[in-house]
Short mmCIF file of C-alpha atoms in Angstrom, two decimals:
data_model
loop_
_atom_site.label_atom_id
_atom_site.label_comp_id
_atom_site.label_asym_id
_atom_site.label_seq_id
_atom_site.Cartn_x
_atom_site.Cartn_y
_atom_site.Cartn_z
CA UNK A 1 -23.97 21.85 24.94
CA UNK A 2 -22.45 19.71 27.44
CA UNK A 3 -21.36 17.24 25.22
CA UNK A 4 -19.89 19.58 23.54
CA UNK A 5 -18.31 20.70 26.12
CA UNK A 6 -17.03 16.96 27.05
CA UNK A 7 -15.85 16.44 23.67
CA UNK A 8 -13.72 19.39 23.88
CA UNK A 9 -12.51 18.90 26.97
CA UNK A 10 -11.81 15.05 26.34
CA UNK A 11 -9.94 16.26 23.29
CA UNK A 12 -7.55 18.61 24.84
CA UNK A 13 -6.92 16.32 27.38
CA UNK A 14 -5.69 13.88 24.47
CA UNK A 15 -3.94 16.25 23.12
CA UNK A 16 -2.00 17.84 26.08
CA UNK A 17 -1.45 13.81 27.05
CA UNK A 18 0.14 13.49 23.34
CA UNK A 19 2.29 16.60 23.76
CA UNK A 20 3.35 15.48 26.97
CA UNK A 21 4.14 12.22 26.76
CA UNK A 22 5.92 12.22 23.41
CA UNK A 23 7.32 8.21 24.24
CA UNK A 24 6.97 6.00 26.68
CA UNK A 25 9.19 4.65 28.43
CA UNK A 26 10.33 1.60 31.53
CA UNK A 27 13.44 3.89 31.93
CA UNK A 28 14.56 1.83 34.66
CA UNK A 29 13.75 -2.37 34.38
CA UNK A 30 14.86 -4.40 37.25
CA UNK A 31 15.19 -7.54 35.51
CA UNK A 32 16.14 -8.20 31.91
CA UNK A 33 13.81 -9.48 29.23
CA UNK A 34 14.45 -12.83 27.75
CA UNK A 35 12.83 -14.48 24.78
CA UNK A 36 11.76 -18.09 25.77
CA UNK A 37 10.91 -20.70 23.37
CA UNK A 38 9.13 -24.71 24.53
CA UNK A 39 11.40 -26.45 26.58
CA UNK A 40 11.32 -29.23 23.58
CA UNK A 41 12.19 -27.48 20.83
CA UNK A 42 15.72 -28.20 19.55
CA UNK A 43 16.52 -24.24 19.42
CA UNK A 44 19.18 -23.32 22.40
CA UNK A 45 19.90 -20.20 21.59
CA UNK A 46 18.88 -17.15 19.17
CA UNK A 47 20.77 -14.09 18.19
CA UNK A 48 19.23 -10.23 18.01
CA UNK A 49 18.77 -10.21 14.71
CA UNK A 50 17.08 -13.63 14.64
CA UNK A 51 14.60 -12.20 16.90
CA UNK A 52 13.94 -9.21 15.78
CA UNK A 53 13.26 -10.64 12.09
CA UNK A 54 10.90 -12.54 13.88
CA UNK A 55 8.83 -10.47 15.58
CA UNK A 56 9.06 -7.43 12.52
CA UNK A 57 7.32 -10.66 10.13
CA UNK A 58 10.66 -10.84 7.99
CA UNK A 59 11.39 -14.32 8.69
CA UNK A 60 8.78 -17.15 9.42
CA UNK A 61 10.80 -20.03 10.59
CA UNK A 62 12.15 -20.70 14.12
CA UNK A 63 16.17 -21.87 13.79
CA UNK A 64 15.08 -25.78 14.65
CA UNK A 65 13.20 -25.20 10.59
CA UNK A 66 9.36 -24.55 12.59
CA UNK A 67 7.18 -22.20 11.74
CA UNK A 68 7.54 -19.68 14.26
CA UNK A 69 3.84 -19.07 16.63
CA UNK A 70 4.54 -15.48 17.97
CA UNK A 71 3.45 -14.56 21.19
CA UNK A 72 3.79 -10.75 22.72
CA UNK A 73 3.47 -9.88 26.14
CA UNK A 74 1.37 -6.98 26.40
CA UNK A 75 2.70 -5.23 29.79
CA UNK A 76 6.44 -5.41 28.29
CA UNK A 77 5.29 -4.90 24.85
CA UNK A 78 6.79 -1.09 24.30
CA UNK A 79 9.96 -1.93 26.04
CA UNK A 80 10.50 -5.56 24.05
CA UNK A 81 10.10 -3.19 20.53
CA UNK A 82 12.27 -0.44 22.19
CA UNK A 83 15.72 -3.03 22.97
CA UNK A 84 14.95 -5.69 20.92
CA UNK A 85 13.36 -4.63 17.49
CA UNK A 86 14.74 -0.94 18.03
CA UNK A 87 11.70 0.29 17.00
CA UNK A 88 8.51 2.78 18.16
CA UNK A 89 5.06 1.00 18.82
CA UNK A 90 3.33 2.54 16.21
CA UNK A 91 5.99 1.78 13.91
CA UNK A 92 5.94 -1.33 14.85
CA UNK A 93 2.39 -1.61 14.39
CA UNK A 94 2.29 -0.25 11.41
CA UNK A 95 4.65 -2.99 10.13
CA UNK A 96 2.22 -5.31 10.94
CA UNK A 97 -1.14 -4.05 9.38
CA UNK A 98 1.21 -3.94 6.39
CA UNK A 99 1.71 -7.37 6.79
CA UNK A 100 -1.88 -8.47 8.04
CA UNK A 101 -3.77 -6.59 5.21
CA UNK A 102 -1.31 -8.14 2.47
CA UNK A 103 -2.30 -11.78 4.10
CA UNK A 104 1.38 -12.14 4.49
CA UNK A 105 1.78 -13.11 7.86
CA UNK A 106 -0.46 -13.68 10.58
CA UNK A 107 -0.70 -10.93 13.96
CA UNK A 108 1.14 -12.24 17.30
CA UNK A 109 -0.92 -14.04 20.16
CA UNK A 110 -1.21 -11.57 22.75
CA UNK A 111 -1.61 -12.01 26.19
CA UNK A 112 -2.19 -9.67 29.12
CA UNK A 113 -0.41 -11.65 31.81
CA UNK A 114 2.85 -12.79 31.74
CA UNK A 115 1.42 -16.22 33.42
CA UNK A 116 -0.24 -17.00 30.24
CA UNK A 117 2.49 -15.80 27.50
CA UNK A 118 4.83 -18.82 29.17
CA UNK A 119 1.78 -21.30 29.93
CA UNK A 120 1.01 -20.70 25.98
CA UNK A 121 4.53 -20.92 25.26
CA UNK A 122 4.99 -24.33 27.23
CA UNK A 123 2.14 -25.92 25.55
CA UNK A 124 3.22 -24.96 21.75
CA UNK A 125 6.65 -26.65 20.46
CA UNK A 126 7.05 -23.57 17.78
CA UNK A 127 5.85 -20.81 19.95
CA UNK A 128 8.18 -18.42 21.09
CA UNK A 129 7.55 -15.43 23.42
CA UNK A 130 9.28 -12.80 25.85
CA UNK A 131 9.18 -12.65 29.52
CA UNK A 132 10.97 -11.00 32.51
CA UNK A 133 13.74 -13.38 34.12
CA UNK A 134 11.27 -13.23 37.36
CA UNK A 135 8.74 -14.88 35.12
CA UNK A 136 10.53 -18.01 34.21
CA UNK A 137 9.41 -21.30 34.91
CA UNK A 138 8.72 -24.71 34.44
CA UNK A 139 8.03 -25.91 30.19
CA UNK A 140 10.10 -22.98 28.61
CA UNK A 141 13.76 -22.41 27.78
CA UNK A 142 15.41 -18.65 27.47
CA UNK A 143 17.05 -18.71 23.77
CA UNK A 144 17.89 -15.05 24.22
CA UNK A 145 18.96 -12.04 26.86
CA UNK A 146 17.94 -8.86 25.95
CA UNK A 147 20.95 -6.25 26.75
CA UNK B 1 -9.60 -8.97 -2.81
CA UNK B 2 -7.63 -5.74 -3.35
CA UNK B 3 -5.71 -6.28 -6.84
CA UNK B 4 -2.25 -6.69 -6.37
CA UNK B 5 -1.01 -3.87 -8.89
CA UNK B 6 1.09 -1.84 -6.72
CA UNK B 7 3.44 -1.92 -3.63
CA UNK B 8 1.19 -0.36 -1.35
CA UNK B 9 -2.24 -1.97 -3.06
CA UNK B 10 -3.03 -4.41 -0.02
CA UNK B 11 -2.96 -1.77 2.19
CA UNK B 12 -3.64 1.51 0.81
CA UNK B 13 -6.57 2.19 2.33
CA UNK B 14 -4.99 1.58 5.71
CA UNK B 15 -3.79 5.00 6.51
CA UNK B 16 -1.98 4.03 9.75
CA UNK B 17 -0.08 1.48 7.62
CA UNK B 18 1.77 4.26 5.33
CA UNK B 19 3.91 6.97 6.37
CA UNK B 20 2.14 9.40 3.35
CA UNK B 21 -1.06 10.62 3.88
CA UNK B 22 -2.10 8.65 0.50
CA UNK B 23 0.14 7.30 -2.51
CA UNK B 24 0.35 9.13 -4.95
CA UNK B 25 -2.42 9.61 -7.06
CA UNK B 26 -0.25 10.39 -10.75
CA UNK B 27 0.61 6.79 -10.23
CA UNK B 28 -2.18 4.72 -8.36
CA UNK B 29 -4.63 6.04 -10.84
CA UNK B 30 -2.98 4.04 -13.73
CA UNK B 31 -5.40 1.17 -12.07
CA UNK B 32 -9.04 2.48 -11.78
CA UNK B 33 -10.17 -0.57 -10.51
CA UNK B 34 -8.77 -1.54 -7.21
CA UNK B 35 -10.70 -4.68 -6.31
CA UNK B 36 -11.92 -7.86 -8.00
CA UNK B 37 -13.93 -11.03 -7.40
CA UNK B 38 -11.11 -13.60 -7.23
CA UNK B 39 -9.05 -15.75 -5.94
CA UNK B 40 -4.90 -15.55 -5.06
CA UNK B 41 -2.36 -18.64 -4.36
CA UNK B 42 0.39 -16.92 -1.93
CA UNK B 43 3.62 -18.59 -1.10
CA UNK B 44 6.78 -17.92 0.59
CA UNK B 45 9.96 -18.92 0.80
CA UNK B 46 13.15 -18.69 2.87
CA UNK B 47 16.58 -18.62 1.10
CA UNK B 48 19.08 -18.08 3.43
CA UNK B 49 18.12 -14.45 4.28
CA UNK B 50 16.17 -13.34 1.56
CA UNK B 51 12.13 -14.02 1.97
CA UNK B 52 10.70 -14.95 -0.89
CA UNK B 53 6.74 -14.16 -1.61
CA UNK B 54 5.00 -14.82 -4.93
CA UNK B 55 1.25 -14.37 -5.46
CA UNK B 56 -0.64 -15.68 -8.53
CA UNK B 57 -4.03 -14.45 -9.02
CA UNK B 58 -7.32 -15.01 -11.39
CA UNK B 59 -10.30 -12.49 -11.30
CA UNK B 60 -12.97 -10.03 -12.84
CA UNK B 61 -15.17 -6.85 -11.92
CA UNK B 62 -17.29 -4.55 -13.33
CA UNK B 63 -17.54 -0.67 -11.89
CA UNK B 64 -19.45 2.28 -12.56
CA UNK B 65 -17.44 5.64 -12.09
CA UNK B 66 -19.98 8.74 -11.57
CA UNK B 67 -22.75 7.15 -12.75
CA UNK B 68 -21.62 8.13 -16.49
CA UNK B 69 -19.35 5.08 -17.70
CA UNK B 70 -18.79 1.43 -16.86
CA UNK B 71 -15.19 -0.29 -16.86
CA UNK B 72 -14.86 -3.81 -16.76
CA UNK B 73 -12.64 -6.19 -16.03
CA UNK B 74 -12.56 -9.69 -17.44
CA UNK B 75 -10.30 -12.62 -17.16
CA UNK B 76 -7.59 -10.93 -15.13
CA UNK B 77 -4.94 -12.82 -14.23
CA UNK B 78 -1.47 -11.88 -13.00
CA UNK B 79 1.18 -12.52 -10.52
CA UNK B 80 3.77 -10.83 -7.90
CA UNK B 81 7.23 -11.48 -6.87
CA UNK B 82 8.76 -10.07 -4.01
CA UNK B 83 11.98 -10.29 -2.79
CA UNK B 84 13.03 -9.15 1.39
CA UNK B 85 16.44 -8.96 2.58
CA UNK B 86 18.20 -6.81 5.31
CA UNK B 87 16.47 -3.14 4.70
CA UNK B 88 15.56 -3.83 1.14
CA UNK B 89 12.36 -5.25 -0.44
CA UNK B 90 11.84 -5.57 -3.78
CA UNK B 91 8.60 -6.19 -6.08
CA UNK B 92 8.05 -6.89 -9.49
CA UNK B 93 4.02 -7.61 -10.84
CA UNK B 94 2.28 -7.92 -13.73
CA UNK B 95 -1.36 -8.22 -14.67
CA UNK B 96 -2.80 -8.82 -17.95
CA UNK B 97 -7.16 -8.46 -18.76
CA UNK B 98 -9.71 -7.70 -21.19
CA UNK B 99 -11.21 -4.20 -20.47
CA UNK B 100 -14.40 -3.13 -21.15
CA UNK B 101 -15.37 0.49 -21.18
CA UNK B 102 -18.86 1.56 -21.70
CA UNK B 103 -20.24 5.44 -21.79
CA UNK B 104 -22.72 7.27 -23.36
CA UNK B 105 -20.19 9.71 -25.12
CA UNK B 106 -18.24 6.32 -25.80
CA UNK B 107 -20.97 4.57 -27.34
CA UNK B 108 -21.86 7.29 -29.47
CA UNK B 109 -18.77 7.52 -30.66
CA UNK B 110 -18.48 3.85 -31.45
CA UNK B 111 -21.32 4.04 -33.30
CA UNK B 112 -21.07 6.73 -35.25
CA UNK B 113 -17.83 5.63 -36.47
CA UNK B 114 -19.25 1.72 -37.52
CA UNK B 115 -22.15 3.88 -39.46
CA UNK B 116 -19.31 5.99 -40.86
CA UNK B 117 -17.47 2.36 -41.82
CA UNK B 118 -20.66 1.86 -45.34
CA UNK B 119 -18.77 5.31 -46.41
CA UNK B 120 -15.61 5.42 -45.99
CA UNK B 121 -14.41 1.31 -45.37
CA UNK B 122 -10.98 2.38 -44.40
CA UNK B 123 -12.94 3.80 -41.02
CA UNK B 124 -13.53 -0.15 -40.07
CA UNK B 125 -10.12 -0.43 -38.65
CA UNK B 126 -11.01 2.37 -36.34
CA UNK B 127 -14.06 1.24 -35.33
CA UNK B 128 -12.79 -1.15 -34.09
CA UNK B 129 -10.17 0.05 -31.97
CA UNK B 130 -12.80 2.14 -30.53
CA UNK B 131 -15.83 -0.09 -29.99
CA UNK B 132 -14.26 -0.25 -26.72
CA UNK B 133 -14.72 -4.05 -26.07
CA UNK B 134 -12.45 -6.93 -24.53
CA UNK B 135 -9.35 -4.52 -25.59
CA UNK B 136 -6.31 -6.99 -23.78
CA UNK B 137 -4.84 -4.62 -21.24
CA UNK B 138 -1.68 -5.28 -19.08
CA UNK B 139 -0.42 -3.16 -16.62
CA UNK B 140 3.61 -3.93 -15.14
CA UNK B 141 4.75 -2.80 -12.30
CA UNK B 142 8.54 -2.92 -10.28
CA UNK B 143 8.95 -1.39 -6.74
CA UNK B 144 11.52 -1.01 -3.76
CA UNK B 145 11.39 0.17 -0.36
CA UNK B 146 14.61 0.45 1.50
CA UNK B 147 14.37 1.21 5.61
CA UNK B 148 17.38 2.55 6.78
CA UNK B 149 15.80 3.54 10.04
CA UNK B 150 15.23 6.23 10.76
CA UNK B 151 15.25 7.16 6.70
CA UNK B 152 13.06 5.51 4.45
CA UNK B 153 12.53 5.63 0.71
CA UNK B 154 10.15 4.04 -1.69
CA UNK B 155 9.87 3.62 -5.71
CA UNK B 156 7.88 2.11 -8.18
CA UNK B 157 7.83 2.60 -11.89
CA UNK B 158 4.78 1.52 -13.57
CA UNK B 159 3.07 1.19 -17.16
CA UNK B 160 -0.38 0.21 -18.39
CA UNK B 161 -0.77 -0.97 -22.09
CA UNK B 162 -3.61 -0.88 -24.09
CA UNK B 163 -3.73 -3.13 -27.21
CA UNK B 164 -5.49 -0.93 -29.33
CA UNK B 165 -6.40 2.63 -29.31
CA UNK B 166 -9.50 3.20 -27.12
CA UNK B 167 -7.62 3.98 -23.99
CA UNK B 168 -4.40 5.88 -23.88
CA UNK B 169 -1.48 3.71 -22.55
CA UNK B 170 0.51 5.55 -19.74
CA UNK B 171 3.67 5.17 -17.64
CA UNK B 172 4.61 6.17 -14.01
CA UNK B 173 6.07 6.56 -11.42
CA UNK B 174 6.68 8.19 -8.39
CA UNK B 175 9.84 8.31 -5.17
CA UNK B 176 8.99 8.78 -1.82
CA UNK B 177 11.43 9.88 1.29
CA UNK B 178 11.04 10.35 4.87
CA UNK B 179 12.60 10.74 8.11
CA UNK B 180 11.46 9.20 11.78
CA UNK B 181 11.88 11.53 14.41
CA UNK B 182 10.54 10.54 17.20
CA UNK B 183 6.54 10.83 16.50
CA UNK B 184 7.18 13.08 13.87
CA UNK B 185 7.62 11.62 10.25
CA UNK B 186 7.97 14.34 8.00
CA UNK B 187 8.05 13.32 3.99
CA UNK B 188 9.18 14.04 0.63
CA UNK B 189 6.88 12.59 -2.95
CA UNK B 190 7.55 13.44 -6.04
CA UNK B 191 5.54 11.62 -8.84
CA UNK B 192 5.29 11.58 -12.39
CA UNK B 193 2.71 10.77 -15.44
CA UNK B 194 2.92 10.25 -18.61
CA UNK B 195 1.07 9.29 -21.68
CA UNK B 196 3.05 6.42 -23.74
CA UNK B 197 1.01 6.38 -26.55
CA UNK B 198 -0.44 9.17 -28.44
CA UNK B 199 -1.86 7.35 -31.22
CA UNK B 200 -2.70 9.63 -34.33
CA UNK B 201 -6.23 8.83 -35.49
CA UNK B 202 -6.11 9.46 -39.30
CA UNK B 203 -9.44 9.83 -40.80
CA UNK B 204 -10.13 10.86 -44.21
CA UNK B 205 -10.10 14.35 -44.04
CA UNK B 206 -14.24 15.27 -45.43
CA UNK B 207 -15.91 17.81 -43.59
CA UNK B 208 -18.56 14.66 -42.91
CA UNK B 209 -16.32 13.12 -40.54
CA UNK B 210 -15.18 16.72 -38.89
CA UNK B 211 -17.27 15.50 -35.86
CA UNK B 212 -15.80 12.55 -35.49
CA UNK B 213 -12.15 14.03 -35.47
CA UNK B 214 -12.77 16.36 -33.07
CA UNK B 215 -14.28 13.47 -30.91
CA UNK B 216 -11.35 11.43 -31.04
CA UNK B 217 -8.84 14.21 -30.73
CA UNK B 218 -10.62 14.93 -27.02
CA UNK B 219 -10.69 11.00 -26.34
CA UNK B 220 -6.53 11.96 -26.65
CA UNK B 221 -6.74 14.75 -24.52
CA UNK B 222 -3.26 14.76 -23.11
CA UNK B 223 -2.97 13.48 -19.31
CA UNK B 224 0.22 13.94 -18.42
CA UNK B 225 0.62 15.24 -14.82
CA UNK B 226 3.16 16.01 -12.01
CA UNK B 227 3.36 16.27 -8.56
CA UNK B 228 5.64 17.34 -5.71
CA UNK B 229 4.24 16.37 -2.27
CA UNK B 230 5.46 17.17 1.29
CA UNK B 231 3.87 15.83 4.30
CA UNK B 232 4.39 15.29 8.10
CA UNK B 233 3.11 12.35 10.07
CA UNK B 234 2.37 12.75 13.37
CA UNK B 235 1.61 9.82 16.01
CA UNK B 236 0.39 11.71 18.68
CA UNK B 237 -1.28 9.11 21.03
CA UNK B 238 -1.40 5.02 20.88
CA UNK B 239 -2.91 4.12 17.99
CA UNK B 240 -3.42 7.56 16.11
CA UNK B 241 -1.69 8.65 13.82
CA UNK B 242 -2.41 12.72 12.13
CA UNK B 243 -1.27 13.67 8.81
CA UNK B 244 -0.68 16.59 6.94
CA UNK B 245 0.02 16.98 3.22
CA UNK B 246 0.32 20.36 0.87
CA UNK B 247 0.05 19.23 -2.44
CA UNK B 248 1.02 20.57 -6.19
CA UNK B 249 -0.24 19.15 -8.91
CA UNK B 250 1.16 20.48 -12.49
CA UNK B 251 -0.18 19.48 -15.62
CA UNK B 252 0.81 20.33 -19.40
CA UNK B 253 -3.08 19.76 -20.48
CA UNK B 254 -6.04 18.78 -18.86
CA UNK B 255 -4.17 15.83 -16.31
CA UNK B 256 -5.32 12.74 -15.57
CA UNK B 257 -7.12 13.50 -12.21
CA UNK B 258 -9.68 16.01 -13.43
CA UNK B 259 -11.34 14.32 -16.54
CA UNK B 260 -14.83 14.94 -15.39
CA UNK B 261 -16.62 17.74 -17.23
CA UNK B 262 -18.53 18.74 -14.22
CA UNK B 263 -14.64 19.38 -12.53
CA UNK B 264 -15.10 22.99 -13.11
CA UNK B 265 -13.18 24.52 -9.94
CA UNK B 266 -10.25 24.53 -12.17
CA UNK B 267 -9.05 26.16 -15.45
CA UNK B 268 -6.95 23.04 -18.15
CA UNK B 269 -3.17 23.38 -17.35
CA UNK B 270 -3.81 25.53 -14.67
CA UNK B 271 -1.24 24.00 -11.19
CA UNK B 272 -3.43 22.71 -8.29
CA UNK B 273 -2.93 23.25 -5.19
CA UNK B 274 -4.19 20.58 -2.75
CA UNK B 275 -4.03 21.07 1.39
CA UNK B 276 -5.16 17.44 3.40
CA UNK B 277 -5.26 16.72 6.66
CA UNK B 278 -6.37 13.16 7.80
CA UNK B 279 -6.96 11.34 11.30
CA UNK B 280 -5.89 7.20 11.04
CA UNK B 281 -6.31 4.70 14.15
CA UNK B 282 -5.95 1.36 14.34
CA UNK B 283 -6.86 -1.92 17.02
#
């Protein structure tokens, strides 16, 4: 019975969360998000739509001709798809199990701290990632400015 | 792997993929056998802005359905062509195979109909077409998806021919619509189903082979079918996604979707009604 109970209780609490929270949102970002690619790669600079093809799977290659190695940053995921790929997470998401079932592309590296996103970043000449501008440093290049 | 037939065939099982709460069964049913043991080559390309993917494959299965008939596959083989540019994608495929259907009713059938052949020879023909072995099969397919966030549509046309008579050959197709609204995703499908070849047995007309006429009139059994779907998606928390469809399925004769005897709940060219409601997460 008091399982029951939980499982009720634990499922109107999802619920009311859902109804409640119908998107979420960094309303109000201090800093801008750029998209940072290795310092060595010949890229300088990238343009919305060459980014958001990107990261949606509709282009593979990196401007310099590389094959692009994807890398999302997990705390700024929501508002990167929000301003850059104009999307909703689960739209986005469900973009890419399209792609990952179909073998057509393969999922983004994900990290959990911004640190590693441009340490992984730095030490791949194809990657290319998105960071805060407080999170620049040393080994990566910004290619793009969100707006 | 999952046989490339249709637009949606990599993923169809992955509910939080698709918008619909499952394609649409007047058309996806034109390839009973989802899956074979196999092997794929996929490739892409980049031509300016259009993305290029073409997938060759080579395979063969063998599946019971309800424990009353075997289909099999053999030396399948086919390919895909897909074409992405701005909102559009577009996808042509074909697959060619030897199908093998096996049955108790079937074989029966079969072989009264070779016994019937030291009669009447002219039956031998027939026979033939209805020992139900090896018959070359091909089944083509063209689809497109346009995304003009937040609408979306979705086509694909389809057709499955049958060298000879055992199986009917069919065409279909179906159009799908939506709208994003925030996490709402409400949608329109209408499909369609229809038998391409409705092959007139002629067997000489003595009340010996009465039997036999009757049997292959039902083996004809028209299964042409409609449906009109409208459904609302609903991604109500990270990673879940709830949908709702109410379904009508209208069919002329007995349809395609209810051949089993033992599907009972229903009276032949009655309209079904069908209500689902489905819970999809993903990682």
């Amino acid at each position: 019975m008091k399982a029951l109970n939980l499982n009720l209780s634990l499922g109107l609490f999802v619920l009311l969360a859902a109804i409640a929270t119908p998107i979420e949102r960094l309303d109000a970002l201090e800093y801008s998000i750029v998209v940072i690619v290795n310092e060595k790669n010949a890229t300088t600079a990238m343009s919305a739509r060459e980014v958001r093809k990107l990261f949606l799977g509709k282009s593979r290659k990196l401007p310099d001709g590389s094959r692009a190695l994807l890398v999302s940053n997990e705390p700024i995921e929501s508002e990167f798809n929000r301003s850059a790929l104009r999307k909703a997470d689960s739209q986005v998401k469900a973009a890419w199990s399209r792609l990952l079932f179909s073998g057509r592309a393969k999922r983004p590296v994900a990290f959990d701290d911004p640190a590693d996103v441009v340490a992984f970043v730095s030490e791949n000449v194809n990657a290319i990632g998105y960071v805060l501008t407080t999170e620049l440093i040393e080994g990566v290049k910004s290619v793009h400015t969100l707006k | 792997m999952g046989v490339p037939f249709f637009m949606v065939s990599d993923f169809r099982e992955v509910g939080y993929a698709n918008a619909n709460l499952r394609p649409p069964e007047d058309t996806y049913l034109l390839a009973p056998l989802g899956s074979f043991d196999g092997f794929d080559i996929n490739s892409y390309f980049e031509f300016g802005e259009t993305l290029v993917n073409s997938q060759l494959f080579w395979g063969a299965r063998k599946q019971d359905f309800f424990s009353e008939s075997t289909i099999s596959l053999r030396d399948g083989v086919g390919a895909t062509l897909a074409f992405e540019r701005g909102i559009a994608r577009l996808r042509f495929s074909y697959v060619r195979a030897r199908i093998s259907a096996r049955s108790e009713e079937f074989d029966a059938l079969g072989a009264g109909l070779a016994g019937g052949t030291s009669f009447f020879p002219e039956l031998a023909e027939v026979a033939e077409d209805f020992d139900g072995r090896r018959k070359i099969s091909t089944f083509s397919g063209i689809g497109l998806e346009l995304d003009m966030d937040p609408w979306f549509v979705a086509a694909e046309y389809t057709r499955r021919d049958i060298e000879k008579a055992f199986v009917s050959s069919y065409a279909a197709g179906y159009v799908t619509a939506g709208f994003r609204w925030n996490n709402f995703t409400p949608y329109l499908m209408v499909s369609t189903l229809e038998q391409t070849s409705k092959t007139e047995v002629s067997l000489p007309s003595v009340p010996q082979l009465d039997e036999a006429r009757a049997a292959l009139a039902a083996n004809y059994a028209a299964g042409d079918q409609d449906s009109v779907a409208l459904g609302l998606r609903w991604d109500f928390y990270d990673n879940m996604a709830m949908k709702m469809q109410l379904e009508n399925i209208s069919r002329p004769a007995r349809g395609a979707s209810f051949t089993r005897d033992e599907v009972e709940l229903v009276e032949d060219s009655d309209d079904v009604s069908l209500y689902s409601l489905t819970l999809d997460f993903t990682f």
